[in-house]
mmCIF file of C-alpha atoms and ligand atoms in Angstrom:
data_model
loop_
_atom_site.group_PDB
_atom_site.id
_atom_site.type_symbol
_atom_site.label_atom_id
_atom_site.label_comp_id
_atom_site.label_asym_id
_atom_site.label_seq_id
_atom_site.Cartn_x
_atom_site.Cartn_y
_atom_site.Cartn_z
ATOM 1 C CA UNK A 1 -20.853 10.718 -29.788
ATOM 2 C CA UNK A 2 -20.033 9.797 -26.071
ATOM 3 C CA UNK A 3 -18.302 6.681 -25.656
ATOM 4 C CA UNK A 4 -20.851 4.952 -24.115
ATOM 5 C CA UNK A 5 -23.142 5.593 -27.283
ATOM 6 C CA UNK A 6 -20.484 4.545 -29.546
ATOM 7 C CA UNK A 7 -20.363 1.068 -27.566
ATOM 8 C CA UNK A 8 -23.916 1.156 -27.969
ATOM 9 C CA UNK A 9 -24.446 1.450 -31.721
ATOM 10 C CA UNK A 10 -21.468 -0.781 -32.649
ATOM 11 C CA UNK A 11 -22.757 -3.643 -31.074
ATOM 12 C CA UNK A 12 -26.105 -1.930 -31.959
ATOM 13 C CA UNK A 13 -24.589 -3.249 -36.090
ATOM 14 C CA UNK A 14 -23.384 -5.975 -34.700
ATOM 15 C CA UNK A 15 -26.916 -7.676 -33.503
ATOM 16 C CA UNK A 16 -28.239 -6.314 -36.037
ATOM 17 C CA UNK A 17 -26.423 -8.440 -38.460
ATOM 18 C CA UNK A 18 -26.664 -11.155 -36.130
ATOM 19 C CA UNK A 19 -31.178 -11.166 -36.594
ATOM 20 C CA UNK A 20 -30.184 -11.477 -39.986
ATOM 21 C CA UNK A 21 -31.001 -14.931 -41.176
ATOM 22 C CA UNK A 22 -28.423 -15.337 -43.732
ATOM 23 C CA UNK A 23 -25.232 -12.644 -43.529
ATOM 24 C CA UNK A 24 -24.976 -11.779 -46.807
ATOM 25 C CA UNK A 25 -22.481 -9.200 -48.928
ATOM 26 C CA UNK A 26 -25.625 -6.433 -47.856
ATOM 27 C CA UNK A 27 -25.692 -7.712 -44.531
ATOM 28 C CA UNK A 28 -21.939 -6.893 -44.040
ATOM 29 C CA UNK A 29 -21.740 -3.523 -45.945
ATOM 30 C CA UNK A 30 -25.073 -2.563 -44.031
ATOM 31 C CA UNK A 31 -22.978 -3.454 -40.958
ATOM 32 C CA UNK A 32 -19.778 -1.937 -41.345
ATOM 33 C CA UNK A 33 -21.528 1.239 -42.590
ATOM 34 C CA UNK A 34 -23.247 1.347 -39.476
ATOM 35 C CA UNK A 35 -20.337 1.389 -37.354
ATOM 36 C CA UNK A 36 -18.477 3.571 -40.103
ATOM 37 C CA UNK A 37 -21.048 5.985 -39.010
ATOM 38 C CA UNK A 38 -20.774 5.504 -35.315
ATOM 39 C CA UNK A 39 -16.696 5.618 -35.428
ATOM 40 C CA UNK A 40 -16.841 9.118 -37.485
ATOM 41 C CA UNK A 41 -19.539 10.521 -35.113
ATOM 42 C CA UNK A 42 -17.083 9.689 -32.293
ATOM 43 C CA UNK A 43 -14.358 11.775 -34.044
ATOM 44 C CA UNK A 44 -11.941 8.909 -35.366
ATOM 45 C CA UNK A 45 -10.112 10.391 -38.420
ATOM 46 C CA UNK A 46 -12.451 9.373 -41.966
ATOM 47 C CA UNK A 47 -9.081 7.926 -43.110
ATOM 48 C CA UNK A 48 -9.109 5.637 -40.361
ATOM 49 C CA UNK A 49 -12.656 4.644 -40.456
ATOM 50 C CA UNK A 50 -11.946 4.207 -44.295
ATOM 51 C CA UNK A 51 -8.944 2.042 -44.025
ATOM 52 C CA UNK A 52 -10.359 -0.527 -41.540
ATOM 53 C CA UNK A 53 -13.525 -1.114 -43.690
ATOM 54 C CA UNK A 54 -11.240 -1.909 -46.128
ATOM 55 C CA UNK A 55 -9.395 -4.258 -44.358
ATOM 56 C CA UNK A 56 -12.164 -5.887 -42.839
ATOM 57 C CA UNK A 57 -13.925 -6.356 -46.247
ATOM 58 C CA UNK A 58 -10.536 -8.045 -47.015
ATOM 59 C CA UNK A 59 -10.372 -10.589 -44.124
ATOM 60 C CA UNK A 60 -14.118 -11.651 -44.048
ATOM 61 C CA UNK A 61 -14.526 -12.878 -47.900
ATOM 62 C CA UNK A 62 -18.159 -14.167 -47.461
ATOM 63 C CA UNK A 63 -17.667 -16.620 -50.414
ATOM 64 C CA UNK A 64 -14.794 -18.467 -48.756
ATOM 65 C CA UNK A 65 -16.536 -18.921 -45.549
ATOM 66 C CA UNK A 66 -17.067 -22.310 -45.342
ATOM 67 C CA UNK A 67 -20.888 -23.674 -44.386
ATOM 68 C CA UNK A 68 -21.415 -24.017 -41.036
ATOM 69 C CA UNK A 69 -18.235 -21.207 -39.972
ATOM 70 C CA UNK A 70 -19.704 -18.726 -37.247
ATOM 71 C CA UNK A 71 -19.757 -15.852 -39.806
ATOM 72 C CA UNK A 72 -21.232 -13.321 -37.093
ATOM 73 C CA UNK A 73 -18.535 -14.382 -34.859
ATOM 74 C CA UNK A 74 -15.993 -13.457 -37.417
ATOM 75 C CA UNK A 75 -17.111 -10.427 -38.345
ATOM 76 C CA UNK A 76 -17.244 -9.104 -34.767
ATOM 77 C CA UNK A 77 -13.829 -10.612 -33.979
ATOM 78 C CA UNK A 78 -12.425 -8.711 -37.423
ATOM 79 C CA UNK A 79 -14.046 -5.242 -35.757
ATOM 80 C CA UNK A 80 -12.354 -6.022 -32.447
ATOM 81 C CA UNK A 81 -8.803 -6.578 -34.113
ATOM 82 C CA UNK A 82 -9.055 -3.828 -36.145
ATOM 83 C CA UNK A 83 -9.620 -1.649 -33.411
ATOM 84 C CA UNK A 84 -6.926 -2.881 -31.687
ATOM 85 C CA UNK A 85 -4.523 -2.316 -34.315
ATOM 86 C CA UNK A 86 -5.020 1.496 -34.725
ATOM 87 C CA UNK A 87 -4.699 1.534 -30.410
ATOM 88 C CA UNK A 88 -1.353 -0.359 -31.002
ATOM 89 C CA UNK A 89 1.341 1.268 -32.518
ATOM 90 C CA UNK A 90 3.559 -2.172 -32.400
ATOM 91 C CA UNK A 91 6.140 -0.939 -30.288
ATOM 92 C CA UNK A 92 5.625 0.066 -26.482
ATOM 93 C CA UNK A 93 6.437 3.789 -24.999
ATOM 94 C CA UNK A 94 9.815 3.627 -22.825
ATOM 95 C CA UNK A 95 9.513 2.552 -19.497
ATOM 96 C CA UNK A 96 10.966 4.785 -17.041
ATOM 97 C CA UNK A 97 12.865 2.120 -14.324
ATOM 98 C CA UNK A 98 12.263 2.520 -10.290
ATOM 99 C CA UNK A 99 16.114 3.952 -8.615
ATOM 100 C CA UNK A 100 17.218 5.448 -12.113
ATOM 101 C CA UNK A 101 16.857 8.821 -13.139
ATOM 102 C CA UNK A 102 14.217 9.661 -16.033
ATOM 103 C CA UNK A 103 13.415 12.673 -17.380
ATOM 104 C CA UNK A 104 9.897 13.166 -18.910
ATOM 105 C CA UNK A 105 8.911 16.159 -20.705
ATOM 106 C CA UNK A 106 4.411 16.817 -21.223
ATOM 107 C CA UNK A 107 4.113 18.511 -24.305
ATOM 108 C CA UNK A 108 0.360 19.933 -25.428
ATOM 109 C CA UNK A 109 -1.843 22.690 -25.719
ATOM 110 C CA UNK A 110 -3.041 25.207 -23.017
ATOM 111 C CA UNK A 111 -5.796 24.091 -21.367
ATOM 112 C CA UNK A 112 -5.667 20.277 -22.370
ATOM 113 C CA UNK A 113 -4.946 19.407 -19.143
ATOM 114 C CA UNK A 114 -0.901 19.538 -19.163
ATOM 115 C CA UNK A 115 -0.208 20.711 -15.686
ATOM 116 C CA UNK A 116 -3.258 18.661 -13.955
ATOM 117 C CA UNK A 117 -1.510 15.093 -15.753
ATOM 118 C CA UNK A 118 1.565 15.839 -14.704
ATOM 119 C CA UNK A 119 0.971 15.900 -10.804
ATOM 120 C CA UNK A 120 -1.548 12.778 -11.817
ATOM 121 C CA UNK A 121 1.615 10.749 -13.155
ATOM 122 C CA UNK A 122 4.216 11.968 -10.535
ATOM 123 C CA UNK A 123 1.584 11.027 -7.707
ATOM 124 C CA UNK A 124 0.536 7.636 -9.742
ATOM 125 C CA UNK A 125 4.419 7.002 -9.270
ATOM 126 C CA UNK A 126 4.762 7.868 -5.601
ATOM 127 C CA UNK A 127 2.297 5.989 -4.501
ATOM 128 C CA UNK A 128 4.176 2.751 -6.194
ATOM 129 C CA UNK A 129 7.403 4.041 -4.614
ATOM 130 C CA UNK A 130 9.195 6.639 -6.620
ATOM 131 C CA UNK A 131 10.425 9.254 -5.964
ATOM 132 C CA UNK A 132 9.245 11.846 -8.417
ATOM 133 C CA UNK A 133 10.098 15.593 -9.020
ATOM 134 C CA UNK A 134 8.190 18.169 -10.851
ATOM 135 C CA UNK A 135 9.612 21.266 -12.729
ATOM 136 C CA UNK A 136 7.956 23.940 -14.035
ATOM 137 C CA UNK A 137 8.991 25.296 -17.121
ATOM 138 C CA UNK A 138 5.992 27.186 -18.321
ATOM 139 C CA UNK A 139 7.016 30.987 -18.309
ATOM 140 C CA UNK A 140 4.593 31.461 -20.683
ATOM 141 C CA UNK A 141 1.292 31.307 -19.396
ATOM 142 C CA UNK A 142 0.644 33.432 -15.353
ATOM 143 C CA UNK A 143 0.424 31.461 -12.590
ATOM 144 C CA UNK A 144 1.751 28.019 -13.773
ATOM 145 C CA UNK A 145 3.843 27.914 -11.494
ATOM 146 C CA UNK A 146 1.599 28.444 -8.925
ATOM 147 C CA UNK A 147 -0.431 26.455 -10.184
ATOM 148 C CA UNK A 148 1.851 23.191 -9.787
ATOM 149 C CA UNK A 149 3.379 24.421 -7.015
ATOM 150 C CA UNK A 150 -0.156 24.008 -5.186
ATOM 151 C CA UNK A 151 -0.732 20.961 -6.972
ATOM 152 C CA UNK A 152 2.861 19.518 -6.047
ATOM 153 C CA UNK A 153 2.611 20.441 -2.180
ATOM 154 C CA UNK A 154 -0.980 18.163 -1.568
ATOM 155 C CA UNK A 155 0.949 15.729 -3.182
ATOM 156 C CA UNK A 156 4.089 15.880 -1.296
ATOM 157 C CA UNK A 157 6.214 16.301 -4.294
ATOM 158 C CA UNK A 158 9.227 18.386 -4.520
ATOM 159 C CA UNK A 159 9.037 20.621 -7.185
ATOM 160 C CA UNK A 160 11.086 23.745 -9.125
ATOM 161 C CA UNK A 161 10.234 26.736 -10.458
ATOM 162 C CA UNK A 162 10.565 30.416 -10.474
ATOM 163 C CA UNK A 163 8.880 33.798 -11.036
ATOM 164 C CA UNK A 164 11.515 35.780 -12.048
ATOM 165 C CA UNK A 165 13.431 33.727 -14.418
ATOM 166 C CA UNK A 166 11.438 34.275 -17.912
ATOM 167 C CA UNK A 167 14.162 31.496 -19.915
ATOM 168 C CA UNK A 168 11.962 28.353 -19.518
ATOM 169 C CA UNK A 169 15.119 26.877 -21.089
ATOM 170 C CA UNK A 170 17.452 27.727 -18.101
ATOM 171 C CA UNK A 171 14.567 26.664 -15.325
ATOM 172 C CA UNK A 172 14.223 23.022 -17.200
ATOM 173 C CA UNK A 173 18.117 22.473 -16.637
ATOM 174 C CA UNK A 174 18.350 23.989 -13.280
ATOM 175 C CA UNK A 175 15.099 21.842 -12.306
ATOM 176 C CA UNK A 176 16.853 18.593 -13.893
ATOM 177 C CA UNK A 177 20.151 19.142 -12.480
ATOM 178 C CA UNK A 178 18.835 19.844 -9.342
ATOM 179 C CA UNK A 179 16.259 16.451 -8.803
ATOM 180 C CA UNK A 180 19.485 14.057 -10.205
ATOM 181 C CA UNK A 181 21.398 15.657 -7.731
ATOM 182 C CA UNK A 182 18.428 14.616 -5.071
ATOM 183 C CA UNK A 183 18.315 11.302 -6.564
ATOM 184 C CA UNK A 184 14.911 11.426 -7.934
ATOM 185 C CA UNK A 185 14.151 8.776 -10.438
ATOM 186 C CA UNK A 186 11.313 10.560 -12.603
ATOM 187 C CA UNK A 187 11.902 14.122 -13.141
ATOM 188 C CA UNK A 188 8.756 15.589 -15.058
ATOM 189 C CA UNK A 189 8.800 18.807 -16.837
ATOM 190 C CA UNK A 190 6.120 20.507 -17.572
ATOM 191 C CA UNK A 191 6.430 22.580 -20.527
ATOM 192 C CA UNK A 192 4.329 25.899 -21.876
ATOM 193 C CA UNK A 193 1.540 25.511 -24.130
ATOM 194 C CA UNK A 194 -0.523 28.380 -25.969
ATOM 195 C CA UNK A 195 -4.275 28.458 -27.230
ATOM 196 C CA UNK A 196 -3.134 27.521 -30.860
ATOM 197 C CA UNK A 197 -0.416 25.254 -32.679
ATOM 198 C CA UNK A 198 2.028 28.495 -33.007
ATOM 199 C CA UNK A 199 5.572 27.939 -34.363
ATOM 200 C CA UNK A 200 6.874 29.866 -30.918
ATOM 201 C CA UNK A 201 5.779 27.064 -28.918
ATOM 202 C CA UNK A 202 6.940 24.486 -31.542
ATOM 203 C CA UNK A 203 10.524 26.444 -31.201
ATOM 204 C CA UNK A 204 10.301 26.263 -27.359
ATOM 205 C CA UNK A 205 9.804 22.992 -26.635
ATOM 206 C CA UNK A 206 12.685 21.661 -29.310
ATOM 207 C CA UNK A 207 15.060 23.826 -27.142
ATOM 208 C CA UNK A 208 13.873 22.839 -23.737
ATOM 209 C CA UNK A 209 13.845 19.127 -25.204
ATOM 210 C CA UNK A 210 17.476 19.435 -26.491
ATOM 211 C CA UNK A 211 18.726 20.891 -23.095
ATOM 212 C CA UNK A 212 17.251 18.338 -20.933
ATOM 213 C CA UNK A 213 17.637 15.073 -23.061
ATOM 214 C CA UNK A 214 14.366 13.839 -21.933
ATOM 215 C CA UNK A 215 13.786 9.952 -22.090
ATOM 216 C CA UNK A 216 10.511 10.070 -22.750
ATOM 217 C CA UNK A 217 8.102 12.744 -24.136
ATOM 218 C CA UNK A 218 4.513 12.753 -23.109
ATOM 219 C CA UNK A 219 1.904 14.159 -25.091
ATOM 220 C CA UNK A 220 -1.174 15.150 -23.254
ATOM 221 C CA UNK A 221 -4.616 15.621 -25.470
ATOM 222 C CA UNK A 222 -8.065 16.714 -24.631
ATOM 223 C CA UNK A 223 -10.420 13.776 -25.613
ATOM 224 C CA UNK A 224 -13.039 16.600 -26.837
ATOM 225 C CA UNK A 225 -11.228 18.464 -29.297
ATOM 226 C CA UNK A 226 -12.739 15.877 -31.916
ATOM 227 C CA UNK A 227 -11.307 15.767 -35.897
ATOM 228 C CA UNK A 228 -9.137 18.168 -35.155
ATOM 229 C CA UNK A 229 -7.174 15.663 -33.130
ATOM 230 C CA UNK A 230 -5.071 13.854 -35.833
ATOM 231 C CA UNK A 231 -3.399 17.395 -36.784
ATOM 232 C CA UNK A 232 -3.016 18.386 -33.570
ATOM 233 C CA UNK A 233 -1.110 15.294 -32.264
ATOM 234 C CA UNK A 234 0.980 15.170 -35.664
ATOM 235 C CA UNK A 235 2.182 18.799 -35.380
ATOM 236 C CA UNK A 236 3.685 18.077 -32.161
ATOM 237 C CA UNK A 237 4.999 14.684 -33.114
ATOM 238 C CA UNK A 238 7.075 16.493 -36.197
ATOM 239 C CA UNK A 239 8.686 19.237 -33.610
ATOM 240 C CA UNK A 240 9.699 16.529 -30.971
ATOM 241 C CA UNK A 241 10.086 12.856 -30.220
ATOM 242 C CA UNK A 242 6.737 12.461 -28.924
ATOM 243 C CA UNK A 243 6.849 8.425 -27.083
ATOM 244 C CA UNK A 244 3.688 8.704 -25.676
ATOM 245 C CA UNK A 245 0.340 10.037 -25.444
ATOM 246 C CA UNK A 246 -1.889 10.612 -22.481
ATOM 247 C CA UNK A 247 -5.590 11.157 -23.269
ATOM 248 C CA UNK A 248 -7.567 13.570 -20.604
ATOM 249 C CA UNK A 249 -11.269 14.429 -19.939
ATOM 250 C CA UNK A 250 -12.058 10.856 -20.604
ATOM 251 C CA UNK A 251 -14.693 11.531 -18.018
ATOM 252 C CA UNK A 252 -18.301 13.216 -18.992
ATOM 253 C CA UNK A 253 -18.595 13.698 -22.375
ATOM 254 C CA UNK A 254 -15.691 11.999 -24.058
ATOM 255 C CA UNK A 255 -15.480 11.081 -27.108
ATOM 256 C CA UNK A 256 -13.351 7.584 -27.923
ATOM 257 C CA UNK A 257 -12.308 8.998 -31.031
ATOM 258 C CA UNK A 258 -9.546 11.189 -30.712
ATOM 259 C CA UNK A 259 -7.333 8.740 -28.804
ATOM 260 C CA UNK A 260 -7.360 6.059 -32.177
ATOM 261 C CA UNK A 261 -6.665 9.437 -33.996
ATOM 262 C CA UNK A 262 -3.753 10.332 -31.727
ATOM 263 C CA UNK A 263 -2.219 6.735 -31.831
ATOM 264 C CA UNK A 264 -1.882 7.296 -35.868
ATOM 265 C CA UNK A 265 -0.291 10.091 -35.999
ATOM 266 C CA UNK A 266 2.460 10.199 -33.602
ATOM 267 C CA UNK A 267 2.638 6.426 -33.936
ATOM 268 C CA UNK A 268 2.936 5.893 -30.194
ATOM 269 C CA UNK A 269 0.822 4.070 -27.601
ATOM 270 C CA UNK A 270 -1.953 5.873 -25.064
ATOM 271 C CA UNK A 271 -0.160 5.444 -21.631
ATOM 272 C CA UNK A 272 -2.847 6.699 -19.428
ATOM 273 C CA UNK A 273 -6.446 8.450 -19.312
ATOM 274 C CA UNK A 274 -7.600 11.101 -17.401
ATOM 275 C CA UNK A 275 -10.879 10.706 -15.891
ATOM 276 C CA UNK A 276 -11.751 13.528 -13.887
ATOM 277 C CA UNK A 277 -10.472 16.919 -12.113
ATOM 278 C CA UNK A 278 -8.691 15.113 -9.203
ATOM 279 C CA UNK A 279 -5.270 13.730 -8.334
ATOM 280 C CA UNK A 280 -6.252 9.718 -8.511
ATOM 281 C CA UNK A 281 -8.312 10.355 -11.423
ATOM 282 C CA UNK A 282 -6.050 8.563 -13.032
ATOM 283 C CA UNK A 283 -6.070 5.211 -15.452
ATOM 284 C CA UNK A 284 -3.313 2.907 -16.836
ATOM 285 C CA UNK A 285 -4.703 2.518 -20.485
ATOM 286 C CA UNK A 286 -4.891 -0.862 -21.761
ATOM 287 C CA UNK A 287 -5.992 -1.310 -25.381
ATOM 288 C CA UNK A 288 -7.921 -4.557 -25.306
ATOM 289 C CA UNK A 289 -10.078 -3.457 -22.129
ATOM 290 C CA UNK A 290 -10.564 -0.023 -23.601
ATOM 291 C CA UNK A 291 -11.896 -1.663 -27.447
ATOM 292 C CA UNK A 292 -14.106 -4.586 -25.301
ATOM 293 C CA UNK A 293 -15.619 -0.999 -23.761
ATOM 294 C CA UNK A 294 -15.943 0.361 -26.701
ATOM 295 C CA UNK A 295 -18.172 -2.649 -28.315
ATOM 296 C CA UNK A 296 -20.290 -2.712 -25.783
HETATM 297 P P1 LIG B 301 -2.865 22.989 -19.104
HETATM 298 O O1 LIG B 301 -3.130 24.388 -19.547
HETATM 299 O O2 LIG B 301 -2.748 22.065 -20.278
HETATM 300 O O3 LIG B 301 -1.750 22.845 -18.156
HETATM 301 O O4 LIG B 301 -4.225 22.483 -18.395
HETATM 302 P P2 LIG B 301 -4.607 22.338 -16.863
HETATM 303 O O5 LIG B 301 -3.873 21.231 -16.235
HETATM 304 O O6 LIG B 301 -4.561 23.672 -16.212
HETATM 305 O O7 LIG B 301 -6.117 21.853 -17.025
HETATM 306 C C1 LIG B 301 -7.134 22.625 -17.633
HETATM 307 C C2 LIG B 301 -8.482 22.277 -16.994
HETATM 308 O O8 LIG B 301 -8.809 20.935 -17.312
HETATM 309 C C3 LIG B 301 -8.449 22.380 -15.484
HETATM 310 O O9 LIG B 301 -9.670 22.935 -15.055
HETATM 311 C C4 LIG B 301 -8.346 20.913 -15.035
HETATM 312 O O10 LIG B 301 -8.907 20.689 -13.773
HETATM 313 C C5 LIG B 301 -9.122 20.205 -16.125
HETATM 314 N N1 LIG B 301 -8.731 18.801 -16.323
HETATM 315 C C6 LIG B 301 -7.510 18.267 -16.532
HETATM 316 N N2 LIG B 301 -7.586 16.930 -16.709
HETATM 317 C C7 LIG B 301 -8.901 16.595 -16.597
HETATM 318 C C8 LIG B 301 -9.629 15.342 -16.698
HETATM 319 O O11 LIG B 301 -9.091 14.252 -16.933
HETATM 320 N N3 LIG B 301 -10.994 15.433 -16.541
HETATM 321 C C9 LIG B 301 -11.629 16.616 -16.299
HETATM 322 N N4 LIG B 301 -12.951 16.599 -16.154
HETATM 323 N N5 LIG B 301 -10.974 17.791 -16.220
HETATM 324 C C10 LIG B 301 -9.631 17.780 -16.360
#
């Protein structure tokens, strides 16, 4: 279920309860079953969906409402909260600061949009006055390089790389070395990623990660990879310190799902969505915004 459709039958539940004349224990259930449905057709991990029925059950006790308390009003607040919680992981990503030298390291699978996010970020940066640095340590896959090469050059951003040197290891710390030296103050790294969640890549990012001391490691998900996201994000959160998670292909047919799934397992916040092919395609993410959305 697209996004917009998930908007649509949650608040679909919610009016539905509202034309009720008197919100009753069937009422509820019928409307939190409604938007249990509409959660798990969007992809959100059943354990999720399961836990914040629960909890919602727990906060709206129907008997304790006293007469005349806006029980609808409730209810829909208790959704929105909810929501929120499983977006908000309680403690915010590190925040790389202007004039001091970061590193960030992407993590994810081929094809989820890796390279593409990391020219999106270093540009989002420029344009607010860093002065960011990409380096290409994907020896795996042919043409990465050339692939953020091209991508680095419309952008004006210095970047490192090389198409002899198979030791993605060695081209990380050269890169590194080389953009502190420059005085760049966010120094991204693109790593390798393969089709499936092998141990080899597992084993090559820990190294790259423990020769380059990154500050902050980004993982970057495809919004349509549906249940499977929960796995997916924890596998890479158990090989490295994943901080933060950037959600792509938020554009079309994306599903809202994956990105509550994502949050839960590597317990850190969404930083940023990607909405479409391009450079500025390109969104801060805010939880509250994103949840309003997402109820329609
Ligand atoms: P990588 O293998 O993870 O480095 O993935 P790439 O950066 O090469 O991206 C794979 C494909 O996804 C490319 O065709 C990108 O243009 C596309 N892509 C990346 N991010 C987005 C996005 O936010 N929206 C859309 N529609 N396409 C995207």
């Amino acid at each position: 279920m697209v996004l917009a459709q998930l908007g649509g039958s949650i608040s679909r539940a919610l009016q539905q309860m509202s034309n009720a004349t008197i919100i009753d224990e069937k009422v509820l259930n019928d409307c939190l079953n409604e938007i249990t449905r509409a959660l798990l057709q969007s992809d959100v991990q059943f354990k999720l969906v399961r836990d914040m029925q629960t909890n919602i059950k727990k906060i709206v006790n129907l008997d304790d409402l006293a007469a005349g308390h806006n029980k609808r009003r409730i209810i829909q607040q208790a959704v929105f909260n909810e929501l929120c919680k499983i977006l908000d992981p309680g403690k915010p990503a590190f925040a790389p600061k202007k004039g001091k030298a970061s590193v960030v390291m992407f993590v994810g699978l081929q094809g989820s949009g890796k390279t593409t996010t990391c020219t999106k970020y270093a540009f989002y940066h420029q344009k607010k006055g860093w002065k960011p640095a990409l380096v290409c340590a994907d020896t795996f896959r042919a043409g990465a390089f050339d692939q953020l090469k091209q991508n680095a050059t419309k952008a004006k951003i210095p970047f490192y790389g090389s198409y002899m040197e198979s030791d993605p290891v060695k081209i990380a710390v050269e890169g590194v070395e080389r953009f502190k030296k420059e005085n760049c103050d966010l120094i991204i790294v693109d790593t390798s990623g393969r089709h499936k969640q092998e141990e080899s890549l597992f084993e090559e990012m820990r190294q790259v990660s423990e020769a380059t001391k990154p500050d902050l490691v980004i993982f970057v998900m495809d919004s349509s990879i549906g249940q499977a996201a929960f796995d997916q994000a924890q596998a890479f959160k158990q090989s490295v310190a994943v901080g933060a998670v950037i959600i792509t292909k938020m554009d079309g047919h994306a599903k809202g799902g994956g990105a509550l799934s994502a949050v839960a397992a590597t317990k850190s916040p969404v930083i940023f969505i990607g909405t479409g092919e391009h450079m500025d395609e390109f969104e801060v993410f805010d939880v509250k915004p994103f949840v309003s959305r997402l109820l329609g």
